[in-house]
Coordinates of C-alpha atoms in Angstrom, one line a residue:
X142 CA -22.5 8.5 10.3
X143 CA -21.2 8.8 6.8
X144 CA -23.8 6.3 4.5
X145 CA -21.1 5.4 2.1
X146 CA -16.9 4.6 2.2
X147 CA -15.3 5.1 -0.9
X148 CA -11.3 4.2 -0.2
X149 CA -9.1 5.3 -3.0
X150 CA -5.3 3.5 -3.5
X151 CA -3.1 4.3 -5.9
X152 CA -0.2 1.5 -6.7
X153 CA 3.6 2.9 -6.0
X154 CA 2.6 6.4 -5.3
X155 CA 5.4 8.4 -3.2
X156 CA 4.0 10.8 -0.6
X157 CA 6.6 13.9 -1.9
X158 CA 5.5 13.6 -5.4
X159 CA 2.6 14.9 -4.2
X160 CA 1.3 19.0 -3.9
X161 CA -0.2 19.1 -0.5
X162 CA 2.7 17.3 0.7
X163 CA 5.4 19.6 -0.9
X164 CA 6.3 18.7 -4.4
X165 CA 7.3 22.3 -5.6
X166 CA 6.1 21.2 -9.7
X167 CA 3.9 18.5 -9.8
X168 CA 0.3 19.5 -9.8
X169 CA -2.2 17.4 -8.1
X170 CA -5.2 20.6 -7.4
X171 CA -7.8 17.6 -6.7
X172 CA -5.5 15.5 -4.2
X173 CA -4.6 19.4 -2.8
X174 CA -8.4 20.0 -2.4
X175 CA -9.5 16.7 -1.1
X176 CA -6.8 17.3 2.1
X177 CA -8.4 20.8 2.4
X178 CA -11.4 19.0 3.3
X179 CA -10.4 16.4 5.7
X180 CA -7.3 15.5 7.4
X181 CA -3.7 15.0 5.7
X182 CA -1.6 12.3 7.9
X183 CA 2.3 13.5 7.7
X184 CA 3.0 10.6 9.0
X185 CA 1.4 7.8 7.7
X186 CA 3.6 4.3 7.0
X187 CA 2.5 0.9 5.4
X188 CA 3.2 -2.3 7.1
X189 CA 4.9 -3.6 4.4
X190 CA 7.1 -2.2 1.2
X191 CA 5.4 -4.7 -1.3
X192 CA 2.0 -4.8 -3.1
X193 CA 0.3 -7.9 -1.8
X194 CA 1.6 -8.1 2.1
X195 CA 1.1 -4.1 2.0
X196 CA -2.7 -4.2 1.0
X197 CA -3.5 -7.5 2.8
X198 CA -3.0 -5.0 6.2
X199 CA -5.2 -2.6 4.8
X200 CA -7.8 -5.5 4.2
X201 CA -7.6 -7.2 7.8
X202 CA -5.9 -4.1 9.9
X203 CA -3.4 -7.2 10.7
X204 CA 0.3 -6.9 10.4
X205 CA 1.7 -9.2 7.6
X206 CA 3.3 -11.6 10.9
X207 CA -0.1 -12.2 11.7
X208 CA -2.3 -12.2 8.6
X209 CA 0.3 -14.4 6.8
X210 CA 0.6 -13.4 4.1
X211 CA 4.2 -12.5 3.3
X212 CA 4.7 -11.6 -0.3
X213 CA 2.9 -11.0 -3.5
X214 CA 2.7 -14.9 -3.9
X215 CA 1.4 -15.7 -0.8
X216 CA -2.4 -16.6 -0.1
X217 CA -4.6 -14.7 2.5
X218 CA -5.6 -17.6 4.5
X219 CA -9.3 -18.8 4.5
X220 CA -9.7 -18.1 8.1
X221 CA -8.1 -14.2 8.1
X222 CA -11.2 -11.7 7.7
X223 CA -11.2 -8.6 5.7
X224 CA -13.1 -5.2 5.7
X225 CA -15.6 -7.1 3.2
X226 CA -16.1 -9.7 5.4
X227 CA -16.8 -7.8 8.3
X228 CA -19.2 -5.4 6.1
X229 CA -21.2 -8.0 4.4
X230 CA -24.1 -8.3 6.9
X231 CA -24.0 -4.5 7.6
X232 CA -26.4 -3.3 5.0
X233 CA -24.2 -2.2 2.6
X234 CA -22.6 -3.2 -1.4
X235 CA -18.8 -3.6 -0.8
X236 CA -17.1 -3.8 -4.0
X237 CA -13.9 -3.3 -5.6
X238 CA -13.0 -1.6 -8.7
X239 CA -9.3 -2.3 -10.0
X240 CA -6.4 -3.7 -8.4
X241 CA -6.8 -6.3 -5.6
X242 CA -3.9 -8.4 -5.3
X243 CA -5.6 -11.0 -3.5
X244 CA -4.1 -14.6 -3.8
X245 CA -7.0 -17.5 -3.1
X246 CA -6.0 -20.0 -0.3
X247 CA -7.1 -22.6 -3.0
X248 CA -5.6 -25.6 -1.0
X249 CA -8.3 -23.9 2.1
X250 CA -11.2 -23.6 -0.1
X251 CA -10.5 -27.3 -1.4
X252 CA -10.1 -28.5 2.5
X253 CA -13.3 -27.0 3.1
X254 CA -14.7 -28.0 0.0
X255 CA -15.7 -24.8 -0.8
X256 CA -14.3 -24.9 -4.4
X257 CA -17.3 -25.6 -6.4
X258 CA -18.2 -22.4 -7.6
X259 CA -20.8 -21.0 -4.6
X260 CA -21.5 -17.6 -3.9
X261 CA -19.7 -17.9 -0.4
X262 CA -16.5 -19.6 -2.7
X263 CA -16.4 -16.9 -5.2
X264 CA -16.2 -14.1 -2.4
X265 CA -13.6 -15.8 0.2
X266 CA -11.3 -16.2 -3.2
X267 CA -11.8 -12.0 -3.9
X268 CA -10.9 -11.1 -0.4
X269 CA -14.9 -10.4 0.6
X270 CA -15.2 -7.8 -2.5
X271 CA -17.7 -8.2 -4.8
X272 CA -15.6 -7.4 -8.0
X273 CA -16.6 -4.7 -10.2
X274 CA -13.8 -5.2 -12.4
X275 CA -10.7 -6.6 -11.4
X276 CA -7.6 -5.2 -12.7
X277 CA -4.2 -6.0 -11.5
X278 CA -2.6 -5.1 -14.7
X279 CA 0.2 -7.2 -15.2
X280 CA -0.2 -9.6 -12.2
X281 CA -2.9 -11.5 -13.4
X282 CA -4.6 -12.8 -16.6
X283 CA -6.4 -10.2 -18.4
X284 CA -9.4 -12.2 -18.3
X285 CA -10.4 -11.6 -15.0
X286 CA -11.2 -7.9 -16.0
X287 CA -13.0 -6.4 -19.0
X288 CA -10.3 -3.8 -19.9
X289 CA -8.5 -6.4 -22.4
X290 CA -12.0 -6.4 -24.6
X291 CA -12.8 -2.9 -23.8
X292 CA -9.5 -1.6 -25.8
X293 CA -11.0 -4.1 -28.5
X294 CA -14.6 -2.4 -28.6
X295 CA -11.9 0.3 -29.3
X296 CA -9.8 -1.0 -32.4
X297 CA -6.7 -1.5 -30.4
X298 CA -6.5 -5.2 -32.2
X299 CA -4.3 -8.7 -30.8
X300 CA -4.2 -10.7 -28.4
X301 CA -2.7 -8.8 -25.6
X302 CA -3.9 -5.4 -26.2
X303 CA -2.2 -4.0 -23.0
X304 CA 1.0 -4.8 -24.4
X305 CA 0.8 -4.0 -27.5
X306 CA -0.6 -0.8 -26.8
X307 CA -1.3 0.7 -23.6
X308 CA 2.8 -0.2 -22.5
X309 CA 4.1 0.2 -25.7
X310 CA 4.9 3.1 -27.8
X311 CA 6.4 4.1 -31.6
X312 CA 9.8 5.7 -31.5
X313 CA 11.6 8.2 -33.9
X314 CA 12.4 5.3 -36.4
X315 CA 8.5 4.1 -36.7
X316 CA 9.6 1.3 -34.5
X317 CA 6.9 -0.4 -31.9
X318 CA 8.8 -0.5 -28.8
X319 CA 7.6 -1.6 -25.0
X320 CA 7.5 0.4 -21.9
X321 CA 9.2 -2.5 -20.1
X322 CA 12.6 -1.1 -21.2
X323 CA 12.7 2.2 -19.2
X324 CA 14.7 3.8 -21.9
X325 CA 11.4 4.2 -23.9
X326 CA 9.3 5.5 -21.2
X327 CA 9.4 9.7 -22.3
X328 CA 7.2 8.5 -25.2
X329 CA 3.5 8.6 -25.0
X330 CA 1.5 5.0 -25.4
X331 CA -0.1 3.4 -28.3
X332 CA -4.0 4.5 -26.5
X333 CA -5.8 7.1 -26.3
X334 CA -5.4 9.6 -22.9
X335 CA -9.7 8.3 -22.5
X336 CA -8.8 4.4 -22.9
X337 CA -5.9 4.1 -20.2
X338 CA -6.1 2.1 -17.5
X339 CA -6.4 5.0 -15.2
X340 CA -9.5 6.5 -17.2
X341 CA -10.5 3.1 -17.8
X342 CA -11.1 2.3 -13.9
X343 CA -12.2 5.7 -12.8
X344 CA -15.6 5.2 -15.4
X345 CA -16.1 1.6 -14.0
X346 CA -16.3 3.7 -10.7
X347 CA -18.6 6.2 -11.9
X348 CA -21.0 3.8 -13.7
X349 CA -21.5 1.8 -10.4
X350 CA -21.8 4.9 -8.1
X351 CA -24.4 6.0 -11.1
X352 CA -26.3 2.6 -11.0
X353 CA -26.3 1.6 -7.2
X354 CA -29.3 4.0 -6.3
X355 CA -30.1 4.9 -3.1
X356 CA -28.3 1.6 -1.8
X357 CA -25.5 2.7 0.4
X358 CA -22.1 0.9 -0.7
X359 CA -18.6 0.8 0.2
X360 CA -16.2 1.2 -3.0
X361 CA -12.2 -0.1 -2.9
X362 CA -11.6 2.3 -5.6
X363 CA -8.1 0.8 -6.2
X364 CA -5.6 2.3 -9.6
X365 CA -2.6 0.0 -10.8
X366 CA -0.5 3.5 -11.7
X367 CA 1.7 4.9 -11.1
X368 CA 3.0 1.3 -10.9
X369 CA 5.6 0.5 -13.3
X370 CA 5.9 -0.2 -16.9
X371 CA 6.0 3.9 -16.5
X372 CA 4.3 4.2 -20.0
X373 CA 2.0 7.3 -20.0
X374 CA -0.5 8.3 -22.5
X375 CA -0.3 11.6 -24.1
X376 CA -0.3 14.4 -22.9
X377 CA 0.9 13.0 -19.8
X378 CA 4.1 11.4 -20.5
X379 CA 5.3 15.1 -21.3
X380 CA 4.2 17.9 -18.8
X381 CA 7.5 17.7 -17.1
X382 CA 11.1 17.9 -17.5
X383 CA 13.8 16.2 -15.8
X384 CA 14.5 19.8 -14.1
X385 CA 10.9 19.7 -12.2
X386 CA 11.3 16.5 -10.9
X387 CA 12.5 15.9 -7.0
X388 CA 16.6 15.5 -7.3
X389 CA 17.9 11.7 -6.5
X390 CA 19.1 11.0 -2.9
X391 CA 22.0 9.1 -3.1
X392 CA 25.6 9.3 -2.1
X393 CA 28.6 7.3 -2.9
X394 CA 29.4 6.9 0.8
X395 CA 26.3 4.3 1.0
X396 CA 28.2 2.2 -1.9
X397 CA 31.0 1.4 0.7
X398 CA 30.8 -1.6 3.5
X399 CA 26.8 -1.7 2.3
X400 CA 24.8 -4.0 4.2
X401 CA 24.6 -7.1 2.3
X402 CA 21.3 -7.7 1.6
X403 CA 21.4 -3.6 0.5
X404 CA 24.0 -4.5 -1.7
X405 CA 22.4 -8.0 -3.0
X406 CA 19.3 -5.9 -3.6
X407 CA 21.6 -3.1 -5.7
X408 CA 22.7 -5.8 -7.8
X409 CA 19.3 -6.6 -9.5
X410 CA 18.4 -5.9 -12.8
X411 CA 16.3 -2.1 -11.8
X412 CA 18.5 -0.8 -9.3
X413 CA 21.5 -1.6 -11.7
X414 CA 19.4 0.8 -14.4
X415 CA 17.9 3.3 -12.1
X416 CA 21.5 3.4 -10.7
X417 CA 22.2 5.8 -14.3
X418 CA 21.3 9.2 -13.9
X419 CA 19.9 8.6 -17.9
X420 CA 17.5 6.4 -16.0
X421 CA 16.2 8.7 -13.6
X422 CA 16.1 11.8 -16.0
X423 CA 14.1 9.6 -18.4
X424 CA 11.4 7.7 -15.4
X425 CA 10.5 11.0 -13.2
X426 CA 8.8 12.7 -15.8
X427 CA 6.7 10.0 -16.8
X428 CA 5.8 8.7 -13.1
X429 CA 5.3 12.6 -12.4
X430 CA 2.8 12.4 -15.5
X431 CA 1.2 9.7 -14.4
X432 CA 0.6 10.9 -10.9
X433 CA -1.0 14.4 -12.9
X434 CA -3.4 11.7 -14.7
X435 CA -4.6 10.3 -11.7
X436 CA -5.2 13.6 -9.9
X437 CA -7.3 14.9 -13.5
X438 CA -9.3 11.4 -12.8
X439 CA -9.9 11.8 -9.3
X440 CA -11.2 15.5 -10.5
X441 CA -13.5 14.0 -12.5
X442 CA -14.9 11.1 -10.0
X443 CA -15.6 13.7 -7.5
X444 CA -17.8 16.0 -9.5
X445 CA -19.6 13.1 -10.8
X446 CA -20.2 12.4 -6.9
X447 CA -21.3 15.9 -6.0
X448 CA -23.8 15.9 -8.9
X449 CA -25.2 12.5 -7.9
X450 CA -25.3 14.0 -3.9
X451 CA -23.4 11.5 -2.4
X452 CA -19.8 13.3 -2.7
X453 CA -20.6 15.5 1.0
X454 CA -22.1 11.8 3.1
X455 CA -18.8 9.4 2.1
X456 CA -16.4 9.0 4.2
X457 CA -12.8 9.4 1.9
X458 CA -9.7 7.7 2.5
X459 CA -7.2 8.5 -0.1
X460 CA -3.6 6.4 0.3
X461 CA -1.0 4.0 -1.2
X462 CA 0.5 0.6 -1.4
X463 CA 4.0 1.8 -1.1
X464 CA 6.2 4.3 -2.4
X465 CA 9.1 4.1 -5.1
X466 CA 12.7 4.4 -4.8
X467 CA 13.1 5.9 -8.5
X468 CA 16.9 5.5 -8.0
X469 CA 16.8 7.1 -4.3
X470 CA 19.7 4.9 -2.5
X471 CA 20.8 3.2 -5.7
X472 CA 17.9 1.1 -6.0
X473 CA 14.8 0.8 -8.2
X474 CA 11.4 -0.7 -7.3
X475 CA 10.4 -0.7 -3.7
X476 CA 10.3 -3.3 -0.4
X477 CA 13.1 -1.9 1.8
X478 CA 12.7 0.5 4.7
X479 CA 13.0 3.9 3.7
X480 CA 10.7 6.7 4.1
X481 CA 10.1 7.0 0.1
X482 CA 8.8 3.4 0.1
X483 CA 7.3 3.2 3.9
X484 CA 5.7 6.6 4.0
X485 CA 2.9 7.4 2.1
X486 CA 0.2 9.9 1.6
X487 CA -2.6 9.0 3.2
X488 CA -5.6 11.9 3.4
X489 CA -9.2 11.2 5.2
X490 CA -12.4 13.0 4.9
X491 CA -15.0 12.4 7.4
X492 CA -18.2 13.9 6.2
X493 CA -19.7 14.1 9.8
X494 CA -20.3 17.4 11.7
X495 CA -18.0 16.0 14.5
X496 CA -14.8 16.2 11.8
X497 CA -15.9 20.1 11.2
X498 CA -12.9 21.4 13.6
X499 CA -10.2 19.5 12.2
X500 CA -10.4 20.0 8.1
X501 CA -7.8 21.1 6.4
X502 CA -5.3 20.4 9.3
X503 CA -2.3 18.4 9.2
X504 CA -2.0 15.9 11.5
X505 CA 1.5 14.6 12.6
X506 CA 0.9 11.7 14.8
X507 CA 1.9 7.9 13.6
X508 CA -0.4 6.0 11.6
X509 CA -0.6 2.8 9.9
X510 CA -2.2 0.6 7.4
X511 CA -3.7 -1.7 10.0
X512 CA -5.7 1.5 10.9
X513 CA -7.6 1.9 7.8
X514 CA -10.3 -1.3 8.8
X515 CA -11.1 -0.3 12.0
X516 CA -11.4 3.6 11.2
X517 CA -14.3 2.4 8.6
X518 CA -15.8 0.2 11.0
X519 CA -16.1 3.2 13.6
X520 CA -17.2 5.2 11.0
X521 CA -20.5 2.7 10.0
X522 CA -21.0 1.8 13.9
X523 CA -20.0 -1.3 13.7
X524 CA -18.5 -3.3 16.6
X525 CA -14.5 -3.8 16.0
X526 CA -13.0 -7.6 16.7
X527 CA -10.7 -6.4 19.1
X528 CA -9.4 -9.6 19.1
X529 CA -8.3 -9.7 15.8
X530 CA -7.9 -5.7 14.6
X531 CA -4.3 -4.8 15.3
X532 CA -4.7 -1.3 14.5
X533 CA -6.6 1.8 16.1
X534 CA -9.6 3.4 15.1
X535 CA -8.4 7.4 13.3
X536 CA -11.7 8.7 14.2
X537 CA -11.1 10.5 17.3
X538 CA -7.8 12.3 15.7
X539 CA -10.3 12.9 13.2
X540 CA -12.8 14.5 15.7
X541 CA -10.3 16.3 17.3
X542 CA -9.3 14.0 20.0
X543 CA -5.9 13.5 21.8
X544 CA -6.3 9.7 23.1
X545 CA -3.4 8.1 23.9
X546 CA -1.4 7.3 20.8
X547 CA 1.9 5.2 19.4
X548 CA 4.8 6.7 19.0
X549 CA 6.3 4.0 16.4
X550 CA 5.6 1.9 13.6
X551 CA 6.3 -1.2 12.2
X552 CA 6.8 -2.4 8.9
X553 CA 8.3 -6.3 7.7
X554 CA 10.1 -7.7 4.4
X555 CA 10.2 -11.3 3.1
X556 CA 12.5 -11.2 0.5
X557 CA 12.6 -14.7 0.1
X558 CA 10.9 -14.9 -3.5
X559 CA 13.9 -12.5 -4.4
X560 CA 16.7 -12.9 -5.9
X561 CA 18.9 -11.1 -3.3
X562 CA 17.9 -14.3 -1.1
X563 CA 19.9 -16.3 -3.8
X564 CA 22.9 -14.2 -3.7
X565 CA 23.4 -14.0 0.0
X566 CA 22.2 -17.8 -0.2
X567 CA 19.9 -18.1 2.5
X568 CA 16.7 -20.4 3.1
X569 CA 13.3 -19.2 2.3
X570 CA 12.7 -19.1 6.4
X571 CA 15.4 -16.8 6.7
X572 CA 15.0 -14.2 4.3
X573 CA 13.3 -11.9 6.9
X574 CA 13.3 -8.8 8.0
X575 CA 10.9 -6.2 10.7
X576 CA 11.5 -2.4 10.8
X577 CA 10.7 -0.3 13.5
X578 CA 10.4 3.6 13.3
X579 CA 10.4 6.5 16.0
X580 CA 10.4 10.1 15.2
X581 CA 14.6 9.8 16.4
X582 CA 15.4 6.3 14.7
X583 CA 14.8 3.6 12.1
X584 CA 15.7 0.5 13.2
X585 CA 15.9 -3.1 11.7
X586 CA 16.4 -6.3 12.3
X587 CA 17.4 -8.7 10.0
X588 CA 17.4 -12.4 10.3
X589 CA 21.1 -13.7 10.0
X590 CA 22.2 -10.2 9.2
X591 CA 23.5 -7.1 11.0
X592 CA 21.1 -4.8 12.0
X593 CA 20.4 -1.5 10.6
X594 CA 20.2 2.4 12.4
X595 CA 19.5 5.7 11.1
X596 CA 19.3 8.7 13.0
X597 CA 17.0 10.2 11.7
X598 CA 17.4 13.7 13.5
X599 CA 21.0 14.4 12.4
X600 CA 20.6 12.0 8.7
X601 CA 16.7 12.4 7.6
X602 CA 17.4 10.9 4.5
X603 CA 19.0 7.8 6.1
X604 CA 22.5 7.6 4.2
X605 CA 24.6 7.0 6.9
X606 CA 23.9 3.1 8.7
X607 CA 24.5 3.1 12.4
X608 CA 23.6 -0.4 12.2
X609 CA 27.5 -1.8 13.2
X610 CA 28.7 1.1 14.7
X611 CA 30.3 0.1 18.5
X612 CA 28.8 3.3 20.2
X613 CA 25.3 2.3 19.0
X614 CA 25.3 -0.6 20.9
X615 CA 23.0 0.7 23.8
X616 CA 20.8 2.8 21.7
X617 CA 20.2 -0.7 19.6
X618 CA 19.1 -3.0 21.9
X619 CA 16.6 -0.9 23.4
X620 CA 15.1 -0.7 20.2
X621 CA 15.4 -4.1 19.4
X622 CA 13.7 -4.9 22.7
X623 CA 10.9 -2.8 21.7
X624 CA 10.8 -4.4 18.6
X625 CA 10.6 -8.0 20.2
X626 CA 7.9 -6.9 22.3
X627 CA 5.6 -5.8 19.6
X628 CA 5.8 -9.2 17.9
X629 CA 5.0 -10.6 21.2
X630 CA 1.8 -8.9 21.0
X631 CA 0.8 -10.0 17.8
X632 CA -2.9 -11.4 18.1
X633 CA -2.7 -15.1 17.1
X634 CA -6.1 -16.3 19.1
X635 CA -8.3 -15.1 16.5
X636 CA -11.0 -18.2 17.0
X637 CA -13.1 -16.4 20.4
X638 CA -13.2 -12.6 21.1
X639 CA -12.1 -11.2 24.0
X640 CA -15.8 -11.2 25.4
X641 CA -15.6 -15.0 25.3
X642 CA -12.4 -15.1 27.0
X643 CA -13.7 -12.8 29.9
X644 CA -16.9 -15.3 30.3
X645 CA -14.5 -18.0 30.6
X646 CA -12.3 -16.8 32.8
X647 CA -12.2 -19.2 36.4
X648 CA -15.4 -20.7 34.7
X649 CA -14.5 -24.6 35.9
X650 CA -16.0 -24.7 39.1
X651 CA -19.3 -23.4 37.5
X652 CA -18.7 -26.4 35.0
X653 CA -18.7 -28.5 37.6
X654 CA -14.7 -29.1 37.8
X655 CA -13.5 -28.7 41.4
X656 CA -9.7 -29.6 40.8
X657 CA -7.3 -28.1 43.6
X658 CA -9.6 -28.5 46.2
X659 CA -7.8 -29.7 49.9

């Protein structure tokens, strides 16, 4: 049994910018090694395309139609559970370091009156995590974290130091310009390589792991890059040229008869820049330099683990939020269903003698987000909620098992906080969407839409929608009664575990209630 979890997540990462998964440039010898020493998922997909829905799975191992909550603006609800709460009476410090994206069910806490500060408050409104330091970057007020006085300590002077320096740079003409605009993204920041928010995060990290002791501890080591603003310190923001970066997938064929939420989604402000090939010569370098930062970092974190001891007893999980369209279908950002947002890396190390057989390997079955809290939970020996977990357990893939094993996955959009909503002018409730994936098809279904198809054996780059093609017909309802039945199955009686409901099953009679009797 590993003693302690550390579970890495980088923000916006794409699984083919990566080395062990094929990038022929970009070097990532750290990420490389870590999959040489456990097992690299080929086929690992998030449950949702956004940051907060997205990471509130890998909190609760719930899909976002059950957990609730939808979109980056969306609470967790008081009564959903996550891999703190389930660790807290285990024994162990669970704590997070960096980006959370937890939203506080205030109007639960209030209803509960659990708003007045308590211990028990303060952790339901952090998601169970005791908080290290809390950074969500631009999310949230810089007060919740340290980072805004730490660039102070450092001389980087006003009153939003991450603004005025860590996104912003100086161009040719002296002028102080901001990493929002794209355009100025090939020029390094206004902080030092040691004082970004990458380096930044990856001490708070270290320090804990230095201070905790012999106290075994469970660390949501969590980065906010390579998240937009793209704004990369030097040296980063120039190791690589437009020419080593992974060439745009796009065609002029998906412009015609798009579906129309695609095309309300093409029309926003990012897709309409990343839809200029300027734009995507000028980002890929400097996301591809920010993905080489975080690999130097994660170098750095795991020789500070292997000189404290602990780096060969933690169990590793190494993964990501989402991916990034860079200007792949002529869109920026993320949320939609395609692989480059859906399908991300996702890299375990088991450090027990039962994992020996399978490190190094490559396996290429499905996996999920939801699968992350009851892998850990395995891991420690601790009973799973089967009543509430919706995913599986990765430790007998792991251990070289071959249980019985999905062969889809599911991922869901609410794009109602969008403005595509307003353009196709639909209702909050029916700005919806659920994907399902098969090694043969994507599939989705939108609410008040047409539905969407790839084929994903003769178009692996999904550029050519089957969705409202006649001869599809067959081939789409099946899927869409597959999809139907999985959202069936979604595990709303969360209040009594299935142990309870087998005690209470045919229990009246011994409760003294004879109804039915002749």
């Amino acid at each position: 049994m590993p003693r302690n979890v550390l579970f890495i997540m980088a923000d916006q990462l794409r699984r083919d910018h990566l080395g062990c998964y094929g990038h022929p440039w970009l070097r990532t010898p750290h990420i490389d090694a870590l999959a040489r020493r456990g097992v690299r998922f080929e086929q690992a997909h998030v449950n949702s395309g956004v940051c907060g829905p997205s990471r509130m799975s890998y909190y609760t191992g719930r899909y976002p139609s059950s957990h609730g909550a939808t979109w980056n603006r969306v609470p967790l609800s008081i009564g959903e559970l996550t891999l703190g709460d389930y660790l807290r009476g285990a024994d162990r410090r669970v704590v997070l370091a960096g980006k959370s994206h937890v939203i506080p069910d205030r109007e639960g806490l209030a209803r509960l009156q659990l708003d007045g500060g308590s211990e028990l408050a303060a952790l339901l409104e952090r998601g169970g995590f005791e908080e290290i330091d809390r950074y969500d970057g631009h999310h949230t007020p810089g007060a919740e974290s340290g980072y805004p006085a730490f660039l102070r300590s450092h001389g980087y002077a006003g009153a939003d130091p991450w603004s005025d320096h860590v996104i912003s740079a100086v161009d040719a003409n002296g002028q102080i310009v901001s990493g929002w605009h794209m355009r100025n993204v090939h020029l390094p920041a206004r902080v030092r390589e040691e004082h970004s928010e990458t380096a930044y995060m990856t001490d708070q990290a270290m320090r804990f792991m230095s201070r905790v002791g012999d106290e075994p501890w469970v660390l949501h080591l969590s980065y906010v890059k390579p998240h937009w603003p793209y704004m990369a310190p030097a040296p980063y923001h120039a190791l690589y040229t437009p020419d080593q970066c992974l060439p745009v997938l796009r065609t002029q064929a998906e412009l015609r008869d798009a579906h129309p939420v695609l095309a309300a989604y093409r029309e926003s402000e990012e897709s309409r820049s990343f839809s200029m090939d300027e734009c995507v010569r000028t980002v890929r370098p400097a996301y591809q330099g920010l993905i080489h930062q975080l690999d130097d970092h994660l170098g750095r974190l795991f020789e500070h683990m292997d000189r404290l001891g602990v780096l060969d007893d933690t169990l590793i999980v190494f993964t990501a939020d989402h991916g990034d369209f860079l200007g792949d279908h002529w869109l920026g950002e993320k949320e939609l269903f395609y692989d480059m947002v859906q399908r991300v890396p996702l890299i375990v190390v088991d450090p027990s003698p039962a994992a020996d057989a399978t490190r190094g390997s490559v396996d290429p079955r499905f996996v999920e987000s939801v699968d992350i809290v009851p892998t850990v939970l395995e891991a420690l020996g601790i009973e799973r909620p089967a009543h509430r977990l919706e995913g599986e357990s990765l430790l007998p893939l792991l251990h070289g098992g071959t249980p019985a094993w999905r062969d889809s996955v599911y991922s869901e959009l609410d794009y109602s906080f969008k403005q595509a909503r307003l353009r196709l002018g639909k209702s909050p409730q029916n700005a919806r969407a659920w994907s399902l994936r098969t090694a043969r098809w994507r599939y989705v279904y939108w609410l008040d839409e047409p539905e969407q198809l790839y084929d994903l054996q003769s178009d692996p780059d999904e550029m050519h929608d089957l969705g409202r093609d006649a001869g599809t017909l067959t081939r789409r309802i099946e899927l869409r009664t597959q999809l139907f039945d999985w959202l069936a199955r979604r595990k709303r009686r969360t209040t009594v575990s299935d142990a309870v409901v087998e005690r209470g099953t045919h229990a009246h009679k011994r409760a003294g209630v004879y109804f039915g009797q002749w």
